[in-house]
Tab-separated table of C-alpha atoms and ligand atoms in Angstrom:
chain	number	residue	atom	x	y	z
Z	971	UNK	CA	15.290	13.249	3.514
Z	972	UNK	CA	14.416	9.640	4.571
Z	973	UNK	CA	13.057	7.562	2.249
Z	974	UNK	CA	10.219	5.538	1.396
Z	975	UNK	CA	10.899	1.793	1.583
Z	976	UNK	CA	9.137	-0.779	-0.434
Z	977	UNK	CA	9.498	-4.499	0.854
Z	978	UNK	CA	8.294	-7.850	-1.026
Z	979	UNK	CA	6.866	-10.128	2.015
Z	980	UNK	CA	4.577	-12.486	-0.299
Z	981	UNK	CA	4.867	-15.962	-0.791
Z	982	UNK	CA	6.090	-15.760	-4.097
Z	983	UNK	CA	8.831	-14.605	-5.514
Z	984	UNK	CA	8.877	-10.798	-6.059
Z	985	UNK	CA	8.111	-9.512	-9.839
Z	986	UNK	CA	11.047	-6.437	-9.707
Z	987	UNK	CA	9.401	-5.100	-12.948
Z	988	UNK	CA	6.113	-4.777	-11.208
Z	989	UNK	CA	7.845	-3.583	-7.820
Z	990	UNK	CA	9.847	-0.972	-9.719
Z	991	UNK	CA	6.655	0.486	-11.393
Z	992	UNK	CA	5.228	1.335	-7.792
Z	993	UNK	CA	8.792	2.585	-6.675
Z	994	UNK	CA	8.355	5.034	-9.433
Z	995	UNK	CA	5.027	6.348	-8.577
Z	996	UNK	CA	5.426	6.353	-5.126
Z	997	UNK	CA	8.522	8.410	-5.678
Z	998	UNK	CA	6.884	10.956	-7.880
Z	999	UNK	CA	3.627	11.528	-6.021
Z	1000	UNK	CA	5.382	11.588	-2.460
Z	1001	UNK	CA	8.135	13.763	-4.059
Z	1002	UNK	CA	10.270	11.443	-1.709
Z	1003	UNK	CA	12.708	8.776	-2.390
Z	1004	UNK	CA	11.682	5.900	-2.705
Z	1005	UNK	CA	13.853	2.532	-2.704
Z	1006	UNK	CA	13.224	-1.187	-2.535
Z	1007	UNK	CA	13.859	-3.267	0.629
Z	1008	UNK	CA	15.711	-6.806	-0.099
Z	1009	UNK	CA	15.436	-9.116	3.095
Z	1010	UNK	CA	14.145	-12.705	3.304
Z	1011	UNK	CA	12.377	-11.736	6.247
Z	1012	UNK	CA	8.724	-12.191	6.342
Z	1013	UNK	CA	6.166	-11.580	9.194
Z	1014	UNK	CA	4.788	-14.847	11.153
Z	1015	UNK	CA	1.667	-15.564	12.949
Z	1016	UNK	CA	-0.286	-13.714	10.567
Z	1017	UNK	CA	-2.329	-16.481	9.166
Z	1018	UNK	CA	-5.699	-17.207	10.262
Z	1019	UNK	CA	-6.569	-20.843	9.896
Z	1020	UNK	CA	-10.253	-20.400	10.158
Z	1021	UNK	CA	-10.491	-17.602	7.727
Z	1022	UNK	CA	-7.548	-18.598	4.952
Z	1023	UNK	CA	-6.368	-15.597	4.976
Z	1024	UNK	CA	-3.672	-13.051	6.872
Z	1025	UNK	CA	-4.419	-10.627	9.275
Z	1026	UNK	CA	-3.333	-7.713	7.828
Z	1027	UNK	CA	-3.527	-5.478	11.442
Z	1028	UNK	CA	-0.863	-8.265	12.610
Z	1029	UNK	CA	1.115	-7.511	9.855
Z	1030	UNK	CA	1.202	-4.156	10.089
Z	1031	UNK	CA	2.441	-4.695	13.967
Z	1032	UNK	CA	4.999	-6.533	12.615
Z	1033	UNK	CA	6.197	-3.923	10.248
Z	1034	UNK	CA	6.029	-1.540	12.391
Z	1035	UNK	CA	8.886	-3.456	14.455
Z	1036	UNK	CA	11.168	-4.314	11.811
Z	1037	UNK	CA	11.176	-1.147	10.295
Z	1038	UNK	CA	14.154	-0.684	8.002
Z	1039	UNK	CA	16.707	1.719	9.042
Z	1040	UNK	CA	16.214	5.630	7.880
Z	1041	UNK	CA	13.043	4.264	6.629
Z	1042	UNK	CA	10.082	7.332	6.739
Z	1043	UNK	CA	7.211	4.917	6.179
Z	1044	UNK	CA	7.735	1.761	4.693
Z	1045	UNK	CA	5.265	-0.566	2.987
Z	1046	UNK	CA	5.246	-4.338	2.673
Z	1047	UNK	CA	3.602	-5.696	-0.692
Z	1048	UNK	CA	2.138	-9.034	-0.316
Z	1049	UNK	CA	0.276	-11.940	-2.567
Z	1050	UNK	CA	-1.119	-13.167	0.211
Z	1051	UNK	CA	-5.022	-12.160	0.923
Z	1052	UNK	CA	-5.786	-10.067	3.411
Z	1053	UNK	CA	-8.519	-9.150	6.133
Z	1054	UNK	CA	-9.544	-7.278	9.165
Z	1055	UNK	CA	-12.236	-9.048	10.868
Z	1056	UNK	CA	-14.816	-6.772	9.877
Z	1057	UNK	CA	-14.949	-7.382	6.370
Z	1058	UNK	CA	-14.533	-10.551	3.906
Z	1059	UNK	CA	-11.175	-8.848	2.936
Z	1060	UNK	CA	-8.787	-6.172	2.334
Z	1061	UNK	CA	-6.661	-4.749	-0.328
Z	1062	UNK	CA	-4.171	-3.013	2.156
Z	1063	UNK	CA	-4.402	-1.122	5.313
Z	1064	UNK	CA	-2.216	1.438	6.835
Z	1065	UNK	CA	-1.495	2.862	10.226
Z	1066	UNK	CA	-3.560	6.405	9.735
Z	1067	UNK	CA	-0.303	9.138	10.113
Z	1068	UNK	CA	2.261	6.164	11.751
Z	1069	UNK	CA	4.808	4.411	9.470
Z	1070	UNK	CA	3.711	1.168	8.059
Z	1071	UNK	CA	1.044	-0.278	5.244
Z	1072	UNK	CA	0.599	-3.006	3.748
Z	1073	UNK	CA	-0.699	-3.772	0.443
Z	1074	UNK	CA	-2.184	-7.395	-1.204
Z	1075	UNK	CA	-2.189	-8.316	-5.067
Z	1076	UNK	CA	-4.673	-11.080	-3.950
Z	1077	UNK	CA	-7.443	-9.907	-5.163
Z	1078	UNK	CA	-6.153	-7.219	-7.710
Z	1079	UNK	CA	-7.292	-9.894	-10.786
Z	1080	UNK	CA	-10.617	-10.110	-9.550
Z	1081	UNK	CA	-13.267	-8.426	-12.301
Z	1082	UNK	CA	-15.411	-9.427	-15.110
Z	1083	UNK	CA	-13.224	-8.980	-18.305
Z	1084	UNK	CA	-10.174	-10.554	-18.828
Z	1085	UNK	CA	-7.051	-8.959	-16.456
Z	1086	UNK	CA	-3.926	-8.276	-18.071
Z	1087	UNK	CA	-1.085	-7.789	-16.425
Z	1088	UNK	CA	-0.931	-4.508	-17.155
Z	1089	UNK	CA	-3.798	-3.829	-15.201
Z	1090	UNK	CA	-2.837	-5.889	-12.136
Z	1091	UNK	CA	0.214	-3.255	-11.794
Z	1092	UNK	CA	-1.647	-0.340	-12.396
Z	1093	UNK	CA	-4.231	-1.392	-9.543
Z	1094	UNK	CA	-1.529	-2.438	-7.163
Z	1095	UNK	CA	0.776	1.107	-8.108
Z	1096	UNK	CA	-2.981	2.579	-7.143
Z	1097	UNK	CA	-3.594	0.645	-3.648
Z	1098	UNK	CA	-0.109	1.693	-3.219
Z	1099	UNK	CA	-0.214	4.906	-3.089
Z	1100	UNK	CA	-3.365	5.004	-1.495
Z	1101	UNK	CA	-2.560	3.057	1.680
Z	1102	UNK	CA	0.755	5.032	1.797
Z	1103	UNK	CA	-1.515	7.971	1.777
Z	1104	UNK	CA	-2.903	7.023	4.785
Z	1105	UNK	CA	0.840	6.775	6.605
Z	1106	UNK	CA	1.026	10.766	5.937
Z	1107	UNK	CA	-2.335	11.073	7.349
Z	1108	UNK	CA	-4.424	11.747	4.325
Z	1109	UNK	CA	-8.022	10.310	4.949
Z	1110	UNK	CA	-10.591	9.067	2.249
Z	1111	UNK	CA	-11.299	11.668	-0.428
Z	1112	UNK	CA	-14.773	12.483	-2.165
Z	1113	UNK	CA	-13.347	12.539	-5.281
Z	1114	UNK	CA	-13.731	9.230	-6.831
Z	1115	UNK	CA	-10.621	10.248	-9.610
Z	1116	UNK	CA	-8.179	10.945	-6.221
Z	1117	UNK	CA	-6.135	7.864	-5.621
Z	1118	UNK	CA	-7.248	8.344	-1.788
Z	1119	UNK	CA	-10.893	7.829	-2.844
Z	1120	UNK	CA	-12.395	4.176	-0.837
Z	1121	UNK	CA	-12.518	1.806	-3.324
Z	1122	UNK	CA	-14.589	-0.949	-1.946
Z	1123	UNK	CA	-14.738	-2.953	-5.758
Z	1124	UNK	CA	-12.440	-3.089	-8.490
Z	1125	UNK	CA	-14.629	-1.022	-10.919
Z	1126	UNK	CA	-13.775	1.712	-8.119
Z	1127	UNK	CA	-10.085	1.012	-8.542
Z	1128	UNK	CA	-9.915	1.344	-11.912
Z	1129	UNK	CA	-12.081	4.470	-11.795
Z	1130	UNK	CA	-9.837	6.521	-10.074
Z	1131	UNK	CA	-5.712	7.750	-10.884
Z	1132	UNK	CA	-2.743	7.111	-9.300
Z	1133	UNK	CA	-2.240	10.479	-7.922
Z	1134	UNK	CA	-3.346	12.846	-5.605
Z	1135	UNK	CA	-6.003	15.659	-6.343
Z	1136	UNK	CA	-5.263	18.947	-6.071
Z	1137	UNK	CA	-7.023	18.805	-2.450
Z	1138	UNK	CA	-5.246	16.466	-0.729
Z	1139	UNK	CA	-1.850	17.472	-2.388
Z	1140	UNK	CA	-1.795	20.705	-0.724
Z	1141	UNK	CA	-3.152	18.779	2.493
Z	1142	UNK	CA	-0.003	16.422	1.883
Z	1143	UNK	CA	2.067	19.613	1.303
Z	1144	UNK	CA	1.122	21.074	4.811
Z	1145	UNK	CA	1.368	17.992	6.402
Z	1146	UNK	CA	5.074	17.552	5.343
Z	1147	UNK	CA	5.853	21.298	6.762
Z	1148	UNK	CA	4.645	20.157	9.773
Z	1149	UNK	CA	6.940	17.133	10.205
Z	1150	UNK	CA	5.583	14.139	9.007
Z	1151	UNK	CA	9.031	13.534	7.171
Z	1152	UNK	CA	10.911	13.034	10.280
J	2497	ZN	ZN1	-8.151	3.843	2.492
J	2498	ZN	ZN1	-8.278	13.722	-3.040
């Protein structure tokens, strides 16, 4: 089975504590493997000088071209913040059923108590999944405790689990039988 690749692209430099926590997850709620992607390279031509921010749609085009080889879906993780020019910002998007996401920590310590860490990595491991979610063509769930509910605040983040209801895992299930792990 091809795998599920996780690649750094943000400024920074990558956290491989916090990288390996979403490995894990991603691993166990895809039931697929799930590995992290080393190379320098990072998208260009992303960054909108009017807004401050990256275009996440442009990376995602970019991804989609430098996919890593045997990668199923693979999905760049970013502290850069992100937008679509609809809305003031983003905390991922994904190409609905294709092969690349993209997820931002930008905004992941936003909120009115104090952030720990800890919570910063549970938030990203949930945007995570969720925009991965989207690769295998899962859509926005009504259940706001299914990590492919549309969280639009952080209160709705922290709200909901890092897996998949019992809904959209059998959706997930029949989606894999029908080849979305080629
Ligand atoms: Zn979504
Ligand atoms: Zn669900």
């Amino acid at each position: 089975m091809a795998a599920i690749y996780l690649w750094w692209i943000g400024a920074d430099a990558a956290d491989r504590d916090l990288l390996e926590q979403v490995r894990q997850q991603v691993g166990r709620t895809f039931e697929a493997p799930a590995v992290l992607w080393d190379d320098p390279s990072r998208p260009t031509g992303t960054y909108d000088t009017r807004r401050g921010q990256h275009s996440s749609t442009q990376i995602l085009r970019w991804l989609a071209a430098h996919q890593p080889p045997g990668a199923m879906k693979t999905l760049a993780i970013t502290d850069v913040d992100l937008f679509i020019p609809v809305l003031t910002f983003v905390y991922g998007e994904a190409q609905l059923g294709g092969r690349a996401a993209v997820v931002s920590m930008a905004r992941l310590g936003d909120g009115t108590a104090r952030v720990s860490p800890a919570m910063v990595s549970a938030r990203l491991v949930k945007e995570a999944v969720h925009e991965l979610g989207h690769t295998f063509g899962l859509t926005h769930c009504g259940s706001e405790r299914c990590v492919m509910t549309r969280s639009v605040n952080m209160a709705g983040v922290d709200r909901k689990a890092a897996v998949l209801c019992a809904d959209c895992r059998t959706v997930y299930r029949d989606r894999l039988l029908e080849g979305y792990d080629q």
